[in-house]
Amino acid sequence: MELFNFENEHFRLLLMSAVFLVAAFILSVWLYRIMKRILKENKNPSWKNIASVIQYPFKALVLLIAIVFIRSHIGVTDIYGIKIGLILYILFLTVMSWLGISIVKAIKIAVIAGYDVNESDNLKARKMHTQMRVFERISIFLILFITLALILLSFETIREIGVSLLASAGIAGLIIGFAAQKSISMLLAGFQIAITQPIRIDDVVIVEGEWGRIEEITLTYVVVAIWDKRRLMVPVNYFIDTPFQNWTRQSADILGSVFIYVDYGFPVDKLREYMDEALANNPWWDGNVKVLQVTNCTEKSMELRALASAKDSPSAWDLRVKLREDLLEFLRLSYPEYLPRTRVKMVDDEPSSSKKQV
């Protein structure tokens, strides 16, 4: 057949293209292995995973460069009216966007690898995880936005429309800005949270009366994992505009409080002595803080507040529950007569002289 004749120009071009593509694929694999070997020599173990994250966009980029070289050598400009240069340009932008996103993810993996949020004192780790997650989302958004804009501007029709609308860009900008002011405010709030960090990943907060942990921070909303496994979705600007409680702002350790109500005659020192014994046998107490004080008095009872410290908020919850049980059991067994009681005084208003004498 004439098609497979070496003297046939189309066959020679086809064979040369195939050789170039195979060579490009081999080159991409070779370069990837060299890069993987270099990254493995790094002392940080997280760098070993970077090569696997960027391998596919890297190989695709090498193959695309080979295709561009083949196209420039052959000199083909269009096929059936389709511009080859435009298609390659769009593919190049797509692959570069893919590679950019992969690099951002690889950088995040490398940075947060040395920070474990599962440690007891994880303040610095939560800070780094929060910053990297927010900056990752912002970077991916900007990469996709710029890529899409460049792809749209590559079409002549869209460019002409853009030039014709340039005169009314001021009015259009005002309309778009007014319509998107909430989205823009949320985006700016996301930047502010990443920098100032009023909240971090795994922070313990009270939002809208609910106790929970910060599970996820995005550009537009924050996910709070409630203690009963519900999820509270909160707009990100809520944490800028509205007061809320952050129990782990400065450190992971936390104080747990238990309130006990007893009669006025109760010997507080006895309960204080027993509290020392109860905390010594409490596995969730970290050994730092133990205080029992009279914090209030009402017409019916005294209010006692027991304070004890734990290494983190889950431990503080278990600490409080166990301590409350122990103190109540001590009162029930040792001093049941001093449990809160209601006093009633019976008053006889009838004069004694009017009573019948028997």
mmCIF file of C-alpha atoms in Angstrom:
data_model
loop_
_atom_site.group_PDB
_atom_site.id
_atom_site.type_symbol
_atom_site.label_atom_id
_atom_site.label_comp_id
_atom_site.label_asym_id
_atom_site.label_seq_id
_atom_site.Cartn_x
_atom_site.Cartn_y
_atom_site.Cartn_z
ATOM 1 C CA MET A 1 0.000 0.000 0.000
ATOM 2 C CA GLU A 2 1.201 3.469 -0.859
ATOM 3 C CA LEU A 3 0.277 4.805 2.561
ATOM 4 C CA PHE A 4 2.957 2.666 4.262
ATOM 5 C CA ASN A 5 5.602 3.400 1.668
ATOM 6 C CA PHE A 6 8.651 5.189 3.172
ATOM 7 C CA GLU A 7 8.676 7.464 0.149
ATOM 8 C CA ASN A 8 5.153 8.599 1.026
ATOM 9 C CA GLU A 9 5.379 12.028 2.721
ATOM 10 C CA HIS A 10 2.317 11.474 4.945
ATOM 11 C CA PHE A 11 3.694 8.175 6.156
ATOM 12 C CA ARG A 12 7.044 9.748 7.004
ATOM 13 C CA LEU A 13 5.319 12.554 8.924
ATOM 14 C CA LEU A 14 3.143 10.058 10.747
ATOM 15 C CA LEU A 15 6.123 7.896 11.649
ATOM 16 C CA MET A 16 8.144 10.882 12.806
ATOM 17 C CA SER A 17 5.255 12.067 14.990
ATOM 18 C CA ALA A 18 4.908 8.645 16.547
ATOM 19 C CA VAL A 19 8.638 8.495 17.254
ATOM 20 C CA PHE A 20 8.554 11.943 18.837
ATOM 21 C CA LEU A 21 5.584 11.013 21.036
ATOM 22 C CA VAL A 22 7.210 7.786 22.215
ATOM 23 C CA ALA A 23 10.464 9.639 22.882
ATOM 24 C CA ALA A 24 8.579 12.336 24.792
ATOM 25 C CA PHE A 25 6.809 9.720 26.905
ATOM 26 C CA ILE A 26 10.114 7.994 27.700
ATOM 27 C CA LEU A 27 11.667 11.374 28.511
ATOM 28 C CA SER A 28 8.796 12.280 30.845
ATOM 29 C CA VAL A 29 9.136 8.973 32.700
ATOM 30 C CA TRP A 30 12.892 9.419 32.958
ATOM 31 C CA LEU A 31 12.623 13.009 34.225
ATOM 32 C CA TYR A 32 9.942 11.966 36.720
ATOM 33 C CA ARG A 33 12.173 9.227 38.128
ATOM 34 C CA ILE A 34 15.078 11.656 38.466
ATOM 35 C CA MET A 35 12.836 14.157 40.253
ATOM 36 C CA LYS A 36 11.497 11.409 42.542
ATOM 37 C CA ARG A 37 15.021 10.274 43.392
ATOM 38 C CA ILE A 38 16.086 13.850 44.219
ATOM 39 C CA LEU A 39 13.033 14.416 46.434
ATOM 40 C CA LYS A 40 13.622 11.121 48.276
ATOM 41 C CA GLU A 41 17.069 12.334 49.319
ATOM 42 C CA ASN A 42 15.454 15.192 51.243
ATOM 43 C CA LYS A 43 15.343 14.656 55.018
ATOM 44 C CA ASN A 44 11.700 15.720 55.196
ATOM 45 C CA PRO A 45 9.659 12.522 54.502
ATOM 46 C CA SER A 46 6.759 14.542 53.103
ATOM 47 C CA TRP A 47 8.827 15.507 50.059
ATOM 48 C CA LYS A 48 8.612 11.886 48.890
ATOM 49 C CA ASN A 49 4.894 12.334 48.237
ATOM 50 C CA ILE A 50 5.319 15.495 46.164
ATOM 51 C CA ALA A 51 6.497 13.605 43.075
ATOM 52 C CA SER A 52 3.416 11.365 43.093
ATOM 53 C CA VAL A 53 1.138 14.422 43.349
ATOM 54 C CA ILE A 54 2.569 16.198 40.288
ATOM 55 C CA GLN A 55 3.583 13.210 38.150
ATOM 56 C CA TYR A 56 0.557 13.110 35.809
ATOM 57 C CA PRO A 57 0.376 16.850 34.973
ATOM 58 C CA PHE A 58 4.177 16.853 34.565
ATOM 59 C CA LYS A 59 4.076 13.962 32.085
ATOM 60 C CA ALA A 60 1.140 15.553 30.254
ATOM 61 C CA LEU A 61 3.121 18.803 29.918
ATOM 62 C CA VAL A 62 6.142 17.002 28.408
ATOM 63 C CA LEU A 63 3.900 15.195 25.893
ATOM 64 C CA LEU A 64 2.136 18.431 24.990
ATOM 65 C CA ILE A 65 5.474 20.159 24.331
ATOM 66 C CA ALA A 66 6.381 17.278 22.017
ATOM 67 C CA ILE A 67 3.060 17.670 20.167
ATOM 68 C CA VAL A 68 3.682 21.412 19.754
ATOM 69 C CA PHE A 69 7.143 20.671 18.375
ATOM 70 C CA ILE A 70 5.705 18.116 15.919
ATOM 71 C CA ARG A 71 3.013 20.550 14.794
ATOM 72 C CA SER A 72 5.553 23.362 14.208
ATOM 73 C CA HIS A 73 7.792 20.977 12.240
ATOM 74 C CA ILE A 74 4.951 19.635 10.097
ATOM 75 C CA GLY A 75 3.478 23.086 9.531
ATOM 76 C CA VAL A 76 -0.185 22.016 9.731
ATOM 77 C CA THR A 77 -2.353 24.969 10.773
ATOM 78 C CA ASP A 78 -5.859 23.520 10.661
ATOM 79 C CA ILE A 79 -7.763 20.295 10.084
ATOM 80 C CA TYR A 80 -11.226 20.528 8.567
ATOM 81 C CA GLY A 81 -11.386 24.187 9.507
ATOM 82 C CA ILE A 82 -10.359 23.607 13.128
ATOM 83 C CA LYS A 83 -7.347 25.687 14.178
ATOM 84 C CA ILE A 84 -4.704 23.392 15.612
ATOM 85 C CA GLY A 85 -2.849 26.275 17.256
ATOM 86 C CA LEU A 86 -5.936 27.352 19.212
ATOM 87 C CA ILE A 87 -6.592 23.808 20.440
ATOM 88 C CA LEU A 88 -2.969 23.401 21.524
ATOM 89 C CA TYR A 89 -3.088 26.774 23.275
ATOM 90 C CA ILE A 90 -6.196 25.759 25.246
ATOM 91 C CA LEU A 91 -4.640 22.385 26.080
ATOM 92 C CA PHE A 92 -1.459 24.129 27.221
ATOM 93 C CA LEU A 93 -3.429 26.447 29.550
ATOM 94 C CA THR A 94 -5.386 23.481 30.914
ATOM 95 C CA VAL A 95 -2.270 21.421 31.589
ATOM 96 C CA MET A 96 -0.497 24.388 33.197
ATOM 97 C CA SER A 97 -3.544 24.962 35.409
ATOM 98 C CA TRP A 98 -3.537 21.275 36.357
ATOM 99 C CA LEU A 99 0.182 21.441 37.125
ATOM 100 C CA GLY A 100 -0.243 24.650 39.141
ATOM 101 C CA ILE A 101 -3.007 23.132 41.273
ATOM 102 C CA SER A 102 -0.889 20.011 41.817
ATOM 103 C CA ILE A 103 2.084 22.140 42.911
ATOM 104 C CA VAL A 104 -0.126 24.030 45.372
ATOM 105 C CA LYS A 105 -1.354 20.737 46.835
ATOM 106 C CA ALA A 106 2.217 19.406 46.988
ATOM 107 C CA ILE A 107 3.398 22.520 48.843
ATOM 108 C CA LYS A 108 0.542 22.152 51.337
ATOM 109 C CA ILE A 109 1.438 18.497 51.936
ATOM 110 C CA ALA A 110 5.114 19.370 52.449
ATOM 111 C CA VAL A 111 4.397 22.208 54.873
ATOM 112 C CA ILE A 112 1.799 20.541 57.116
ATOM 113 C CA ALA A 113 3.567 17.163 57.252
ATOM 114 C CA GLY A 114 5.570 18.228 60.289
ATOM 115 C CA TYR A 115 2.514 19.422 62.216
ATOM 116 C CA ASP A 116 0.295 16.745 63.776
ATOM 117 C CA VAL A 117 -3.119 17.980 64.950
ATOM 118 C CA ASN A 118 -3.619 14.767 66.950
ATOM 119 C CA GLU A 119 -1.023 15.798 69.520
ATOM 120 C CA SER A 120 -2.250 17.061 72.885
ATOM 121 C CA ASP A 121 -0.546 20.459 72.534
ATOM 122 C CA ASN A 122 -1.480 21.115 68.920
ATOM 123 C CA LEU A 123 -1.850 24.905 68.856
ATOM 124 C CA LYS A 124 0.946 25.495 66.334
ATOM 125 C CA ALA A 125 -0.218 22.547 64.203
ATOM 126 C CA ARG A 126 -3.805 23.831 64.047
ATOM 127 C CA LYS A 127 -2.529 27.280 63.108
ATOM 128 C CA MET A 128 -0.461 25.914 60.218
ATOM 129 C CA HIS A 129 -3.222 23.585 58.972
ATOM 130 C CA THR A 130 -5.708 26.470 58.940
ATOM 131 C CA GLN A 131 -3.418 28.799 57.013
ATOM 132 C CA MET A 132 -2.441 26.195 54.425
ATOM 133 C CA ARG A 133 -6.023 25.030 53.797
ATOM 134 C CA VAL A 134 -7.306 28.555 53.274
ATOM 135 C CA PHE A 135 -4.375 29.558 51.045
ATOM 136 C CA GLU A 136 -4.752 26.313 49.071
ATOM 137 C CA ARG A 137 -8.391 27.111 48.264
ATOM 138 C CA ILE A 138 -7.594 30.730 47.413
ATOM 139 C CA SER A 139 -4.713 29.691 45.125
ATOM 140 C CA ILE A 140 -6.818 27.067 43.321
ATOM 141 C CA PHE A 141 -9.615 29.604 42.825
ATOM 142 C CA LEU A 142 -7.205 32.170 41.346
ATOM 143 C CA ILE A 143 -5.547 29.584 39.064
ATOM 144 C CA LEU A 144 -8.899 28.398 37.681
ATOM 145 C CA PHE A 145 -10.172 31.956 37.291
ATOM 146 C CA ILE A 146 -7.085 33.132 35.370
ATOM 147 C CA THR A 147 -7.068 29.996 33.198
ATOM 148 C CA LEU A 148 -10.726 30.397 32.284
ATOM 149 C CA ALA A 149 -10.212 34.090 31.493
ATOM 150 C CA LEU A 150 -7.234 33.353 29.211
ATOM 151 C CA ILE A 151 -9.157 30.585 27.415
ATOM 152 C CA LEU A 152 -12.142 32.859 26.786
ATOM 153 C CA LEU A 153 -9.897 35.681 25.565
ATOM 154 C CA SER A 154 -8.327 33.339 23.007
ATOM 155 C CA PHE A 155 -11.556 33.454 20.956
ATOM 156 C CA GLU A 156 -11.781 36.461 18.663
ATOM 157 C CA THR A 157 -15.541 36.846 19.079
ATOM 158 C CA ILE A 158 -15.257 37.146 22.842
ATOM 159 C CA ARG A 159 -12.365 39.613 22.495
ATOM 160 C CA GLU A 160 -14.429 41.809 20.198
ATOM 161 C CA ILE A 161 -17.337 41.746 22.608
ATOM 162 C CA GLY A 162 -14.992 42.686 25.417
ATOM 163 C CA VAL A 163 -13.598 45.637 23.472
ATOM 164 C CA SER A 164 -17.082 46.878 22.592
ATOM 165 C CA LEU A 165 -18.149 46.679 26.229
ATOM 166 C CA LEU A 166 -15.041 48.464 27.470
ATOM 167 C CA ALA A 167 -16.781 51.848 27.317
ATOM 168 C CA SER A 168 -19.484 50.657 29.716
ATOM 169 C CA ALA A 169 -17.089 48.790 31.993
ATOM 170 C CA GLY A 170 -17.515 51.310 34.792
ATOM 171 C CA ILE A 171 -21.271 50.827 34.987
ATOM 172 C CA ALA A 172 -20.947 47.074 34.591
ATOM 173 C CA GLY A 173 -18.321 47.003 37.330
ATOM 174 C CA LEU A 174 -20.618 48.848 39.698
ATOM 175 C CA ILE A 175 -23.495 46.471 38.948
ATOM 176 C CA ILE A 176 -21.346 43.379 39.336
ATOM 177 C CA GLY A 177 -19.732 44.755 42.493
ATOM 178 C CA PHE A 178 -23.112 45.521 44.033
ATOM 179 C CA ALA A 179 -24.470 42.084 43.120
ATOM 180 C CA ALA A 180 -21.378 40.258 44.377
ATOM 181 C CA GLN A 181 -20.708 42.297 47.506
ATOM 182 C CA LYS A 182 -21.625 39.399 49.806
ATOM 183 C CA SER A 183 -19.347 37.008 47.943
ATOM 184 C CA ILE A 184 -16.529 39.550 47.988
ATOM 185 C CA SER A 185 -17.017 40.193 51.712
ATOM 186 C CA MET A 186 -16.878 36.440 52.374
ATOM 187 C CA LEU A 187 -13.690 36.142 50.317
ATOM 188 C CA LEU A 188 -12.096 39.002 52.261
ATOM 189 C CA ALA A 189 -13.275 37.439 55.515
ATOM 190 C CA GLY A 190 -11.545 34.214 54.455
ATOM 191 C CA PHE A 191 -8.298 36.149 53.903
ATOM 192 C CA GLN A 192 -8.682 37.821 57.299
ATOM 193 C CA ILE A 193 -9.300 34.524 59.091
ATOM 194 C CA ALA A 194 -6.227 32.986 57.436
ATOM 195 C CA ILE A 195 -4.041 35.887 58.594
ATOM 196 C CA THR A 196 -5.464 36.876 62.019
ATOM 197 C CA GLN A 197 -6.836 33.400 62.873
ATOM 198 C CA PRO A 198 -9.690 34.041 65.302
ATOM 199 C CA ILE A 199 -10.443 30.352 64.660
ATOM 200 C CA ARG A 200 -8.265 27.424 63.625
ATOM 201 C CA ILE A 201 -8.829 23.860 62.558
ATOM 202 C CA ASP A 202 -9.814 21.747 65.599
ATOM 203 C CA ASP A 203 -10.551 24.783 67.795
ATOM 204 C CA VAL A 204 -13.274 24.251 70.409
ATOM 205 C CA VAL A 205 -15.940 26.950 70.048
ATOM 206 C CA ILE A 206 -19.465 27.810 71.144
ATOM 207 C CA VAL A 207 -21.451 29.151 68.198
ATOM 208 C CA GLU A 208 -25.172 29.914 68.334
ATOM 209 C CA GLY A 209 -25.304 28.191 71.723
ATOM 210 C CA GLU A 210 -23.766 24.977 70.315
ATOM 211 C CA TRP A 211 -20.525 23.417 71.597
ATOM 212 C CA GLY A 212 -18.344 21.966 68.852
ATOM 213 C CA ARG A 213 -15.045 21.838 67.002
ATOM 214 C CA ILE A 214 -13.928 23.669 63.863
ATOM 215 C CA GLU A 215 -13.831 20.847 61.321
ATOM 216 C CA GLU A 216 -13.361 22.705 58.028
ATOM 217 C CA ILE A 217 -12.716 26.273 56.870
ATOM 218 C CA THR A 218 -13.532 27.213 53.271
ATOM 219 C CA LEU A 219 -13.634 30.534 51.446
ATOM 220 C CA THR A 220 -17.358 30.979 52.094
ATOM 221 C CA TYR A 221 -18.346 28.895 55.126
ATOM 222 C CA VAL A 222 -17.033 27.104 58.206
ATOM 223 C CA VAL A 223 -18.104 23.618 59.312
ATOM 224 C CA VAL A 224 -18.505 23.185 63.083
ATOM 225 C CA ALA A 225 -18.724 19.555 64.251
ATOM 226 C CA ILE A 226 -21.220 19.517 67.152
ATOM 227 C CA TRP A 227 -20.603 17.108 70.038
ATOM 228 C CA ASP A 228 -23.635 14.975 69.061
ATOM 229 C CA LYS A 229 -22.268 14.458 65.500
ATOM 230 C CA ARG A 230 -24.364 17.181 63.886
ATOM 231 C CA ARG A 231 -22.676 19.711 61.596
ATOM 232 C CA LEU A 232 -23.292 23.456 61.912
ATOM 233 C CA MET A 233 -22.636 25.368 58.678
ATOM 234 C CA VAL A 234 -21.680 28.970 59.473
ATOM 235 C CA PRO A 235 -20.850 31.759 56.953
ATOM 236 C CA VAL A 236 -17.188 32.631 57.195
ATOM 237 C CA ASN A 237 -17.876 36.325 57.916
ATOM 238 C CA TYR A 238 -19.851 35.274 61.011
ATOM 239 C CA PHE A 239 -16.555 34.841 62.870
ATOM 240 C CA ILE A 240 -15.561 38.392 61.940
ATOM 241 C CA ASP A 241 -18.849 40.192 62.708
ATOM 242 C CA THR A 242 -20.344 38.183 65.605
ATOM 243 C CA PRO A 243 -18.956 37.469 69.098
ATOM 244 C CA PHE A 244 -18.362 33.794 69.855
ATOM 245 C CA GLN A 245 -16.478 31.691 72.413
ATOM 246 C CA ASN A 246 -13.161 30.056 71.537
ATOM 247 C CA TRP A 247 -12.047 27.747 74.329
ATOM 248 C CA THR A 248 -8.672 26.852 72.794
ATOM 249 C CA ARG A 249 -7.519 30.226 71.489
ATOM 250 C CA GLN A 250 -4.243 30.314 73.420
ATOM 251 C CA SER A 251 -3.570 26.642 74.130
ATOM 252 C CA ALA A 252 -5.157 23.217 73.895
ATOM 253 C CA ASP A 253 -5.453 22.716 77.681
ATOM 254 C CA ILE A 254 -8.723 23.786 79.250
ATOM 255 C CA LEU A 255 -10.437 24.168 82.634
ATOM 256 C CA GLY A 256 -13.514 22.139 83.461
ATOM 257 C CA SER A 257 -16.060 23.385 86.008
ATOM 258 C CA VAL A 258 -18.584 21.454 88.109
ATOM 259 C CA PHE A 259 -21.306 23.143 90.185
ATOM 260 C CA ILE A 260 -22.676 21.530 93.350
ATOM 261 C CA TYR A 261 -25.508 22.925 95.525
ATOM 262 C CA VAL A 262 -25.564 22.127 99.253
ATOM 263 C CA ASP A 263 -27.210 23.311 102.470
ATOM 264 C CA TYR A 264 -25.602 26.093 104.542
ATOM 265 C CA GLY A 265 -24.418 23.752 107.270
ATOM 266 C CA PHE A 266 -22.296 21.626 104.938
ATOM 267 C CA PRO A 267 -18.553 21.400 105.838
ATOM 268 C CA VAL A 268 -16.849 22.599 102.641
ATOM 269 C CA ASP A 269 -13.383 21.500 103.799
ATOM 270 C CA LYS A 270 -14.491 17.855 103.865
ATOM 271 C CA LEU A 271 -15.547 18.012 100.216
ATOM 272 C CA ARG A 272 -12.317 19.793 99.350
ATOM 273 C CA GLU A 273 -10.307 16.968 100.889
ATOM 274 C CA TYR A 274 -12.335 14.362 99.035
ATOM 275 C CA MET A 275 -11.919 16.258 95.754
ATOM 276 C CA ASP A 276 -8.132 15.827 96.039
ATOM 277 C CA GLU A 277 -8.637 12.087 96.326
ATOM 278 C CA ALA A 278 -11.192 11.964 93.489
ATOM 279 C CA LEU A 279 -8.929 13.883 91.097
ATOM 280 C CA ALA A 280 -5.956 11.687 91.928
ATOM 281 C CA ASN A 281 -7.969 8.718 90.629
ATOM 282 C CA ASN A 282 -9.389 10.593 87.640
ATOM 283 C CA PRO A 283 -7.526 9.560 84.426
ATOM 284 C CA TRP A 284 -8.482 12.784 82.593
ATOM 285 C CA TRP A 285 -6.985 15.216 85.138
ATOM 286 C CA ASP A 286 -3.628 16.639 84.037
ATOM 287 C CA GLY A 287 -2.493 17.475 87.584
ATOM 288 C CA ASN A 288 -2.285 21.256 87.193
ATOM 289 C CA VAL A 289 -5.441 22.911 88.581
ATOM 290 C CA LYS A 290 -7.801 21.801 91.388
ATOM 291 C CA VAL A 291 -9.953 24.380 93.183
ATOM 292 C CA LEU A 292 -13.191 24.159 95.192
ATOM 293 C CA GLN A 293 -14.808 27.477 96.128
ATOM 294 C CA VAL A 294 -18.130 28.876 97.330
ATOM 295 C CA THR A 295 -19.166 31.038 94.401
ATOM 296 C CA ASN A 296 -22.745 32.006 95.307
ATOM 297 C CA CYS A 297 -25.403 31.902 97.978
ATOM 298 C CA THR A 298 -29.154 31.931 97.571
ATOM 299 C CA GLU A 299 -32.029 31.803 100.057
ATOM 300 C CA LYS A 300 -32.065 28.004 99.690
ATOM 301 C CA SER A 301 -28.488 26.767 99.230
ATOM 302 C CA MET A 302 -24.797 27.427 98.722
ATOM 303 C CA GLU A 303 -23.232 27.104 95.267
ATOM 304 C CA LEU A 304 -19.879 25.298 95.153
ATOM 305 C CA ARG A 305 -17.730 25.404 92.027
ATOM 306 C CA ALA A 306 -15.076 22.762 91.453
ATOM 307 C CA LEU A 307 -12.384 23.656 88.889
ATOM 308 C CA ALA A 308 -9.990 21.118 87.375
ATOM 309 C CA SER A 309 -7.737 21.181 84.322
ATOM 310 C CA ALA A 310 -7.400 18.767 81.399
ATOM 311 C CA LYS A 311 -5.018 18.526 78.453
ATOM 312 C CA ASP A 312 -7.723 19.183 75.831
ATOM 313 C CA SER A 313 -11.473 19.733 75.478
ATOM 314 C CA PRO A 314 -12.563 16.062 75.022
ATOM 315 C CA SER A 315 -10.634 15.163 78.173
ATOM 316 C CA ALA A 316 -12.177 18.138 79.980
ATOM 317 C CA TRP A 317 -15.665 16.873 79.177
ATOM 318 C CA ASP A 318 -14.918 13.388 80.570
ATOM 319 C CA LEU A 319 -13.145 14.961 83.544
ATOM 320 C CA ARG A 320 -16.197 17.054 84.448
ATOM 321 C CA VAL A 321 -18.620 14.139 84.112
ATOM 322 C CA LYS A 322 -16.518 11.831 86.300
ATOM 323 C CA LEU A 323 -15.810 14.504 88.917
ATOM 324 C CA ARG A 324 -19.499 15.430 89.145
ATOM 325 C CA GLU A 325 -20.442 11.798 89.715
ATOM 326 C CA ASP A 326 -17.791 11.362 92.415
ATOM 327 C CA LEU A 327 -18.756 14.524 94.335
ATOM 328 C CA LEU A 328 -22.465 13.707 94.282
ATOM 329 C CA GLU A 329 -21.790 10.145 95.437
ATOM 330 C CA PHE A 330 -19.697 11.502 98.318
ATOM 331 C CA LEU A 331 -22.518 13.829 99.374
ATOM 332 C CA ARG A 332 -25.124 11.083 99.115
ATOM 333 C CA LEU A 333 -23.164 8.617 101.242
ATOM 334 C CA SER A 334 -21.396 10.863 103.766
ATOM 335 C CA TYR A 335 -23.556 13.979 104.170
ATOM 336 C CA PRO A 336 -27.063 13.290 102.894
ATOM 337 C CA GLU A 337 -28.540 15.649 105.500
ATOM 338 C CA TYR A 338 -26.815 18.611 103.848
ATOM 339 C CA LEU A 339 -28.372 18.209 100.439
ATOM 340 C CA PRO A 340 -30.416 21.277 99.403
ATOM 341 C CA ARG A 341 -33.675 21.474 101.347
ATOM 342 C CA THR A 342 -36.681 23.722 101.434
ATOM 343 C CA ARG A 343 -37.498 25.217 104.847
ATOM 344 C CA VAL A 344 -41.079 25.952 105.842
ATOM 345 C CA LYS A 345 -42.014 27.792 109.050
ATOM 346 C CA MET A 346 -45.541 27.194 110.380
ATOM 347 C CA VAL A 347 -46.982 30.299 112.015
ATOM 348 C CA ASP A 348 -50.070 30.127 114.276
ATOM 349 C CA ASP A 349 -51.880 33.487 113.971
ATOM 350 C CA GLU A 350 -54.661 32.667 116.531
ATOM 351 C CA PRO A 351 -54.071 34.343 119.975
ATOM 352 C CA SER A 352 -53.492 31.908 122.808
ATOM 353 C CA SER A 353 -56.101 33.602 125.034
ATOM 354 C CA SER A 354 -58.904 32.720 122.649
ATOM 355 C CA LYS A 355 -58.136 29.000 122.807
ATOM 356 C CA LYS A 356 -60.492 26.844 124.845
ATOM 357 C CA GLN A 357 -59.327 25.750 128.227
ATOM 358 C CA VAL A 358 -59.866 22.088 128.853
#
